[in-house]
Short mmCIF file of C-alpha atoms in Angstrom, two decimals:
data_model
loop_
_atom_site.label_atom_id
_atom_site.label_comp_id
_atom_site.label_asym_id
_atom_site.label_seq_id
_atom_site.Cartn_x
_atom_site.Cartn_y
_atom_site.Cartn_z
CA MET A 1148 89.66 24.89 -64.43
CA GLU A 1149 88.88 22.43 -61.64
CA LYS A 1150 85.45 20.84 -61.81
CA LYS A 1151 83.34 21.01 -58.74
CA PRO A 1152 81.91 17.68 -57.53
CA HIS A 1153 78.25 17.12 -58.16
CA PHE A 1154 76.16 16.65 -55.06
CA VAL A 1155 72.55 15.59 -54.80
CA ARG A 1156 70.65 18.64 -53.79
CA ARG A 1157 69.02 18.25 -50.38
CA GLU A 1158 65.73 19.78 -51.47
CA PHE A 1159 65.03 16.65 -53.58
CA LEU A 1160 64.94 14.31 -50.60
CA PRO A 1161 61.77 15.59 -48.97
CA ARG A 1162 59.99 15.15 -52.31
CA GLU A 1163 61.20 11.58 -52.80
CA VAL A 1164 60.41 10.25 -49.32
CA PRO A 1165 56.71 11.17 -49.31
CA SER A 1166 56.29 9.54 -52.73
CA ILE A 1167 57.84 6.29 -51.49
CA SER A 1168 55.86 6.47 -48.23
CA LEU A 1169 52.63 7.06 -50.11
CA ALA A 1170 53.30 4.13 -52.42
CA LEU A 1171 54.06 1.88 -49.47
CA LEU A 1172 50.96 3.11 -47.69
CA LEU A 1173 48.76 2.42 -50.71
CA ALA A 1174 50.26 -1.04 -51.07
CA ALA A 1175 49.62 -1.69 -47.38
CA VAL A 1176 46.02 -0.50 -47.73
CA LEU A 1177 45.45 -2.79 -50.72
CA LEU A 1178 46.96 -5.73 -48.86
CA LEU A 1179 44.89 -4.92 -45.78
CA ASN A 1180 41.75 -4.73 -47.89
CA ALA A 1181 42.50 -8.16 -49.36
CA LEU A 1182 43.11 -9.63 -45.91
CA LEU A 1183 39.98 -7.91 -44.64
CA TYR A 1184 37.94 -9.42 -47.47
CA LEU A 1185 39.21 -12.89 -46.60
CA TYR A 1186 38.55 -12.26 -42.92
CA LEU A 1187 34.99 -11.03 -43.50
CA ASN A 1188 34.32 -14.01 -45.74
CA LYS A 1189 35.43 -16.33 -42.95
CA PHE A 1190 33.62 -14.16 -40.39
CA TYR A 1191 30.28 -14.49 -42.20
CA ASN A 1192 30.73 -18.20 -42.73
CA SER A 1193 31.61 -18.93 -39.11
CA LEU A 1194 29.54 -16.38 -37.21
CA GLY A 1195 26.84 -15.41 -39.66
CA ARG A 1196 26.32 -18.92 -41.01
CA VAL A 1197 26.48 -19.98 -44.59
CA GLU A 1198 23.27 -20.61 -46.46
CA THR A 1199 23.73 -24.38 -46.56
CA ASP A 1200 24.30 -26.40 -43.42
CA PRO A 1201 26.34 -29.56 -44.01
CA GLY A 1202 25.27 -30.82 -40.58
CA LEU A 1203 21.64 -31.23 -41.58
CA CYS A 1204 20.23 -34.71 -42.14
CA PRO A 1205 17.55 -35.89 -44.57
CA PHE A 1206 13.95 -35.28 -43.52
CA GLY A 1207 12.97 -37.48 -40.58
CA HIS A 1208 16.51 -37.82 -39.27
CA PHE A 1209 18.87 -36.01 -36.94
CA LYS A 1210 22.41 -35.94 -35.58
CA PHE A 1211 24.13 -33.77 -33.03
CA GLY A 1212 27.32 -33.57 -31.02
CA ALA A 1213 30.26 -35.56 -32.35
CA VAL A 1214 28.03 -38.22 -33.93
CA LYS A 1215 28.67 -38.52 -37.68
CA ASN A 1216 25.71 -40.63 -38.75
CA CYS A 1217 22.10 -39.50 -38.96
CA SER A 1218 19.49 -41.33 -36.86
CA PRO A 1219 15.72 -41.46 -37.47
CA TRP A 1220 13.55 -39.33 -35.21
CA LEU A 1221 12.76 -41.21 -32.02
CA SER A 1222 9.34 -42.85 -31.92
CA CYS A 1223 6.85 -43.06 -29.04
CA GLU A 1224 8.31 -46.40 -28.03
CA ALA A 1225 11.91 -45.16 -28.12
CA ILE A 1226 11.08 -42.00 -26.16
CA ASN A 1227 9.26 -43.96 -23.46
CA ARG A 1228 12.05 -46.52 -23.24
CA GLU A 1229 15.20 -44.44 -23.66
CA VAL A 1230 14.46 -40.92 -22.41
CA ARG A 1231 14.66 -40.14 -18.69
CA LYS A 1232 13.25 -36.93 -17.21
CA LEU A 1233 15.60 -35.06 -14.88
CA LYS A 1234 13.74 -31.91 -13.85
CA CYS A 1235 11.13 -29.40 -14.99
CA VAL A 1236 12.83 -26.28 -16.40
CA GLY A 1237 9.84 -24.32 -17.67
CA GLU A 1238 6.13 -24.19 -18.21
CA GLY A 1239 3.99 -22.08 -20.54
CA ALA A 1240 0.36 -21.91 -21.54
CA VAL A 1241 0.70 -24.84 -23.93
CA LYS A 1242 3.42 -27.15 -22.61
CA LYS A 1243 5.73 -28.09 -19.76
CA VAL A 1244 9.44 -28.48 -20.49
CA PHE A 1245 11.73 -31.05 -18.86
CA LEU A 1246 15.49 -31.30 -18.94
CA SER A 1247 15.98 -34.96 -19.77
CA GLU A 1248 18.63 -37.51 -20.69
CA TRP A 1249 18.96 -39.76 -23.71
CA LYS A 1250 22.00 -42.02 -24.13
CA GLU A 1251 23.96 -39.92 -21.62
CA LYS A 1252 23.16 -36.73 -23.56
CA LYS A 1253 21.06 -33.85 -22.25
CA VAL A 1254 17.87 -33.32 -24.25
CA VAL A 1255 14.61 -31.40 -23.81
CA LEU A 1256 11.25 -33.12 -23.48
CA SER A 1257 8.14 -30.97 -24.00
CA GLN A 1258 4.67 -32.22 -23.01
CA LEU A 1259 1.23 -30.71 -23.49
CA THR A 1260 -0.27 -29.36 -20.26
CA ASN A 1261 -3.61 -27.99 -21.45
CA SER A 1262 -5.76 -30.32 -23.54
CA GLU A 1263 -7.73 -27.34 -24.85
CA LEU A 1264 -4.59 -26.16 -26.61
CA LYS A 1265 -3.67 -29.44 -28.28
CA GLU A 1266 -4.19 -27.90 -31.73
CA ASP A 1267 -1.55 -25.28 -30.93
CA PHE A 1268 0.80 -28.02 -29.72
CA LEU A 1269 0.31 -30.11 -32.86
CA HIS A 1270 0.70 -27.04 -35.05
CA GLY A 1271 4.02 -26.33 -33.34
CA LEU A 1272 5.12 -29.91 -33.98
CA LYS A 1273 4.09 -29.65 -37.63
CA MET A 1274 6.13 -26.46 -38.03
CA LEU A 1275 9.10 -27.97 -36.22
CA LYS A 1276 9.14 -30.95 -38.58
CA ALA A 1277 8.67 -28.93 -41.75
CA LEU A 1278 11.11 -26.11 -40.93
CA GLN A 1279 14.15 -28.09 -39.76
CA SER A 1280 17.16 -25.99 -40.75
CA LYS A 1281 20.08 -24.11 -39.24
CA TYR A 1282 17.58 -21.53 -37.96
CA VAL A 1283 15.38 -23.93 -35.97
CA VAL A 1284 16.06 -26.01 -32.86
CA ARG A 1285 16.88 -29.61 -33.77
CA LEU A 1286 14.03 -32.09 -33.53
CA LEU A 1287 15.08 -35.48 -32.11
CA GLY A 1288 11.72 -37.24 -31.91
CA TYR A 1289 8.04 -36.92 -31.07
CA CYS A 1290 4.94 -38.84 -30.03
CA GLU A 1291 1.66 -37.36 -31.25
CA GLN A 1292 -0.44 -39.80 -29.23
CA GLN A 1293 1.16 -38.63 -25.99
CA PHE A 1294 1.66 -35.01 -27.12
CA THR A 1295 5.40 -35.19 -26.56
CA ILE A 1296 8.28 -33.51 -28.43
CA LEU A 1297 11.99 -34.20 -27.96
CA THR A 1298 14.52 -31.52 -29.00
CA GLU A 1299 18.20 -30.70 -28.58
CA TYR A 1300 19.28 -29.10 -25.30
CA HIS A 1301 21.05 -25.72 -25.25
CA PRO A 1302 22.45 -24.97 -21.79
CA LEU A 1303 22.53 -21.17 -22.26
CA GLY A 1304 18.74 -21.17 -22.49
CA SER A 1305 16.51 -18.52 -24.03
CA LEU A 1306 17.58 -15.07 -25.14
CA ARG A 1307 16.01 -13.58 -22.03
CA GLY A 1308 19.21 -14.48 -20.20
CA LEU A 1309 21.60 -13.02 -22.79
CA ASN A 1310 22.91 -10.12 -20.71
CA GLU A 1311 23.39 -12.32 -17.65
CA THR A 1312 25.28 -14.86 -19.78
CA LEU A 1313 27.58 -12.18 -21.19
CA HIS A 1314 28.55 -11.13 -17.67
CA ILE A 1315 29.76 -14.62 -16.78
CA PRO A 1316 33.62 -14.53 -16.83
CA LYS A 1317 33.73 -17.37 -19.37
CA TYR A 1318 31.72 -15.34 -21.90
CA LYS A 1319 32.88 -11.77 -21.21
CA GLY A 1320 35.04 -11.91 -24.31
CA MET A 1321 31.86 -12.28 -26.35
CA ASN A 1322 30.41 -9.06 -24.97
CA THR A 1323 31.43 -6.86 -27.90
CA TRP A 1324 29.46 -4.76 -30.37
CA HIS A 1325 30.25 -7.03 -33.33
CA ARG A 1326 29.23 -10.23 -31.52
CA ARG A 1327 26.02 -8.56 -30.41
CA LEU A 1328 25.36 -7.30 -33.95
CA MET A 1329 25.90 -10.85 -35.24
CA LEU A 1330 23.21 -12.07 -32.85
CA ALA A 1331 20.85 -9.41 -34.19
CA MET A 1332 21.72 -10.61 -37.70
CA ASP A 1333 20.89 -14.17 -36.67
CA TYR A 1334 17.50 -12.97 -35.44
CA VAL A 1335 16.75 -11.09 -38.67
CA SER A 1336 17.94 -14.13 -40.66
CA ILE A 1337 15.35 -16.25 -38.86
CA ILE A 1338 12.61 -13.71 -39.64
CA ARG A 1339 13.70 -13.73 -43.27
CA TYR A 1340 13.61 -17.54 -43.30
CA LEU A 1341 10.09 -17.60 -41.85
CA HIS A 1342 8.90 -15.02 -44.39
CA SER A 1343 10.23 -17.16 -47.26
CA SER A 1344 9.92 -20.62 -45.75
CA PRO A 1345 9.23 -23.86 -47.65
CA LEU A 1346 5.63 -23.57 -46.39
CA GLY A 1347 5.16 -19.97 -47.51
CA THR A 1348 5.17 -16.66 -45.64
CA LEU A 1349 4.87 -17.31 -41.89
CA VAL A 1350 4.28 -14.68 -39.21
CA MET A 1351 5.82 -14.95 -35.74
CA CYS A 1352 2.71 -14.29 -33.67
CA ASP A 1353 4.09 -15.04 -30.19
CA SER A 1354 5.66 -11.58 -30.15
CA ASN A 1355 3.40 -9.14 -28.34
CA ASP A 1356 6.18 -7.83 -26.09
CA LEU A 1357 9.97 -8.04 -25.95
CA ASP A 1358 10.09 -10.60 -23.16
CA LYS A 1359 7.73 -12.88 -25.07
CA ILE A 1360 9.83 -12.66 -28.22
CA LEU A 1361 13.06 -13.42 -26.37
CA SER A 1362 11.49 -16.48 -24.77
CA GLN A 1363 10.85 -17.97 -28.23
CA TYR A 1364 14.54 -18.11 -29.13
CA LEU A 1365 17.56 -20.01 -27.81
CA LEU A 1366 21.19 -18.97 -27.47
CA THR A 1367 23.55 -21.73 -28.55
CA SER A 1368 26.92 -22.44 -26.93
CA ASP A 1369 28.72 -21.09 -30.01
CA PHE A 1370 26.66 -17.89 -29.79
CA HIS A 1371 24.05 -18.25 -32.48
CA VAL A 1372 20.30 -17.81 -32.25
CA LEU A 1373 17.72 -20.55 -32.93
CA VAL A 1374 13.96 -20.25 -32.95
CA ASN A 1375 12.54 -22.72 -30.45
CA ASP A 1376 8.78 -22.16 -30.15
CA LEU A 1377 6.73 -22.46 -33.34
CA ASP A 1378 3.25 -22.88 -31.85
CA ALA A 1379 1.94 -19.60 -33.32
CA LEU A 1380 3.05 -19.35 -36.95
CA PRO A 1381 0.07 -18.51 -39.18
CA LEU A 1382 0.46 -18.42 -42.94
CA VAL A 1383 0.07 -15.32 -45.11
CA ASN A 1384 -0.91 -15.70 -48.76
CA LYS A 1385 -1.44 -12.25 -50.24
CA SER A 1386 -2.22 -13.48 -53.74
CA ALA A 1387 -5.08 -15.53 -52.31
CA GLY A 1388 -6.16 -12.69 -50.03
CA ARG A 1389 -5.17 -14.63 -46.93
CA LEU A 1390 -3.95 -12.45 -44.06
CA VAL A 1391 -3.60 -13.23 -40.34
CA LYS A 1392 -4.53 -12.11 -36.86
CA CYS A 1393 -2.32 -12.94 -33.88
CA GLY A 1394 -4.89 -14.30 -31.46
CA HIS A 1395 -8.43 -13.23 -30.73
CA ARG A 1396 -7.79 -10.66 -28.02
CA GLU A 1397 -7.08 -6.96 -28.26
CA LEU A 1398 -3.39 -6.09 -28.48
CA ARG A 1399 -2.12 -2.86 -26.94
CA GLY A 1400 1.12 -0.95 -26.61
CA GLU A 1401 3.79 0.56 -28.84
CA PHE A 1402 5.67 -2.72 -29.19
CA VAL A 1403 3.04 -4.33 -31.43
CA ALA A 1404 2.64 -2.88 -34.92
CA PRO A 1405 -0.04 -0.18 -35.50
CA GLU A 1406 -2.09 -2.50 -37.68
CA GLN A 1407 -2.28 -4.99 -34.80
CA ARG A 1408 -4.04 -2.46 -32.57
CA TRP A 1409 -7.77 -1.86 -32.43
CA PRO A 1410 -8.40 0.83 -35.08
CA TYR A 1411 -11.83 2.11 -33.98
CA GLY A 1412 -10.96 3.99 -30.80
CA GLU A 1413 -11.82 3.59 -27.13
CA ASP A 1414 -15.50 4.31 -27.67
CA VAL A 1415 -16.00 1.15 -29.72
CA PRO A 1416 -15.64 -2.10 -27.73
CA PHE A 1417 -13.18 -4.60 -29.19
CA GLU A 1418 -14.72 -7.35 -31.34
CA ASP A 1419 -12.50 -9.94 -32.93
CA ASP A 1420 -14.76 -10.20 -35.99
CA LEU A 1421 -14.29 -6.49 -36.69
CA MET A 1422 -10.54 -6.49 -36.23
CA PRO A 1423 -8.79 -6.20 -39.65
CA PRO A 1424 -6.16 -8.85 -40.47
CA TYR A 1425 -2.56 -8.03 -41.41
CA ASP A 1426 0.57 -9.52 -42.94
CA GLU A 1427 4.18 -10.40 -42.09
CA LYS A 1428 5.29 -6.75 -41.88
CA THR A 1429 4.27 -6.84 -38.21
CA ASP A 1430 7.52 -8.75 -37.65
CA ILE A 1431 9.49 -5.98 -39.37
CA TRP A 1432 8.03 -3.33 -37.02
CA LYS A 1433 9.51 -5.16 -34.03
CA ILE A 1434 13.05 -5.63 -35.40
CA PRO A 1435 14.47 -2.30 -34.09
CA ASP A 1436 13.31 -3.03 -30.53
CA VAL A 1437 14.73 -6.55 -30.56
CA SER A 1438 18.00 -5.37 -32.13
CA ASN A 1439 18.29 -2.63 -29.53
CA PHE A 1440 18.18 -5.33 -26.86
CA PHE A 1441 20.85 -7.33 -28.67
CA LEU A 1442 23.19 -4.35 -29.02
CA GLY A 1443 23.06 -3.56 -25.32
CA HIS A 1444 25.32 -0.85 -23.92
CA VAL A 1445 28.83 -1.98 -24.73
CA GLU A 1446 31.57 0.14 -26.29
CA GLY A 1447 30.71 0.76 -29.94
CA SER A 1448 27.02 -0.18 -29.73
CA ASP A 1449 25.89 3.45 -30.06
CA ILE A 1450 27.93 3.77 -33.26
CA VAL A 1451 26.15 0.68 -34.60
CA ARG A 1452 22.77 2.18 -33.69
CA LEU A 1453 23.70 5.36 -35.53
CA HIS A 1454 24.51 3.41 -38.71
CA LEU A 1455 21.26 1.44 -38.40
CA PHE A 1456 19.13 4.53 -37.77
CA ASP A 1457 17.72 4.85 -41.30
CA ILE A 1458 16.79 1.18 -41.77
CA HIS A 1459 15.22 1.06 -38.31
CA ALA A 1460 13.24 4.23 -39.06
CA ALA A 1461 11.96 2.50 -42.21
CA CYS A 1462 10.95 -0.52 -40.13
CA LYS A 1463 8.81 1.79 -37.99
CA LYS A 1464 6.81 3.29 -40.87
CA LYS A 1465 3.12 3.28 -40.03
CA ASP A 1466 2.16 1.96 -43.47
CA PRO A 1467 3.24 -1.72 -43.52
CA ALA A 1468 3.73 -1.63 -47.29
CA LYS A 1469 6.46 1.01 -46.87
CA ARG A 1470 8.51 -1.06 -44.45
CA PRO A 1471 11.51 -2.97 -45.83
CA SER A 1472 11.57 -6.73 -46.20
CA ALA A 1473 13.55 -8.85 -43.76
CA GLN A 1474 16.06 -9.45 -46.57
CA GLU A 1475 16.59 -5.70 -47.01
CA VAL A 1476 17.12 -5.29 -43.27
CA LEU A 1477 19.62 -8.16 -43.24
CA ASP A 1478 21.50 -6.73 -46.23
CA THR A 1479 21.83 -3.40 -44.41
CA TYR A 1480 23.07 -5.10 -41.24
CA ARG A 1481 25.73 -6.91 -43.27
CA LYS A 1482 26.88 -3.69 -44.93
CA VAL A 1483 27.12 -1.94 -41.57
CA LEU A 1484 29.09 -4.82 -40.06
CA THR A 1485 31.51 -4.82 -43.00
CA LEU A 1486 31.95 -1.04 -42.85
CA LEU A 1487 32.56 -0.95 -39.11
CA ILE A 1488 35.01 -3.86 -39.13
CA ARG A 1489 36.92 -2.19 -41.97
CA GLU A 1490 37.07 1.07 -40.05
CA ALA A 1491 38.21 -0.77 -36.92
CA ALA A 1492 40.91 -2.58 -38.93
CA MET A 1493 42.19 0.59 -40.62
CA PRO A 1494 41.73 3.51 -38.20
CA GLY A 1495 42.90 6.86 -39.54
CA THR A 1496 43.69 5.55 -43.04
CA ARG A 1497 41.51 8.17 -44.72
CA GLU A 1498 43.32 10.96 -42.89
CA MET A 1499 46.72 9.50 -43.76
CA LEU A 1500 45.82 9.49 -47.45
#
């Protein structure tokens, strides 16, 4: 009897192909996850900054630009001899700011304008010297006798001009949700640094409204944030019972934290002596408002806000003790950034699996 040839039954094929496809898909997902991990690592190091800054010099020295060697802070004599004022670019209650030139490099020269506020000026100088780091504008020199401070120049200016900068054709590519979230992370990183600084827990008191806060920070050319104005940084020491008050006048409005507002109602006139002091959690209260400015209204920013909703709600708790620390806020921002970048890199993967 003639044997019939054996053929592979067709119904097997549809079962084999999905198995192979699924294996290939899983392998691709694992590979993509590995690449994503390496990318995020590089992303944090380049955009979010590593914890150590190899560009920093020993105390009392500086370097910037392409210069490799550190130079000592410029003295009164060197500033008077080598620095040339170009034009006034700003003036506040404490000091006037001049765009200047030193050895063919643009620098910023700040000079006291109100002798009654010299203590604030000198306090700002003290903070600037003690807090030199990747979070703080670079100090190039100073002259206490003449109430003069020399710092690095950043052409993009303060954060008040962020949205205008991002609409310049050169920088439109930076106007994305993840770049904006990285700027918010820079800001929270600075708050965290101030709250755990080498000097102790410092409170950013020049922050009674959004515009005032933004004026205290600079946008660098590589799109990072630096704190620039340190004139109002009082020290909190809870173990010693030392709390702070931001100024001696009544603060109003929803932007400032509840504990910064007069607690005794409209019928009782404000008296500074009766105003209770507070701690660094006033800075935490303001983070959601500042971050909302950073996020703007670009594609994807509302998704970021949705993911940050819970941590921002915690920042707005009326009881300061129930608000998160700046470190906890930063950790949440990092998790959200990682999650959203992963989702952007692997859209629809969950559905495919």
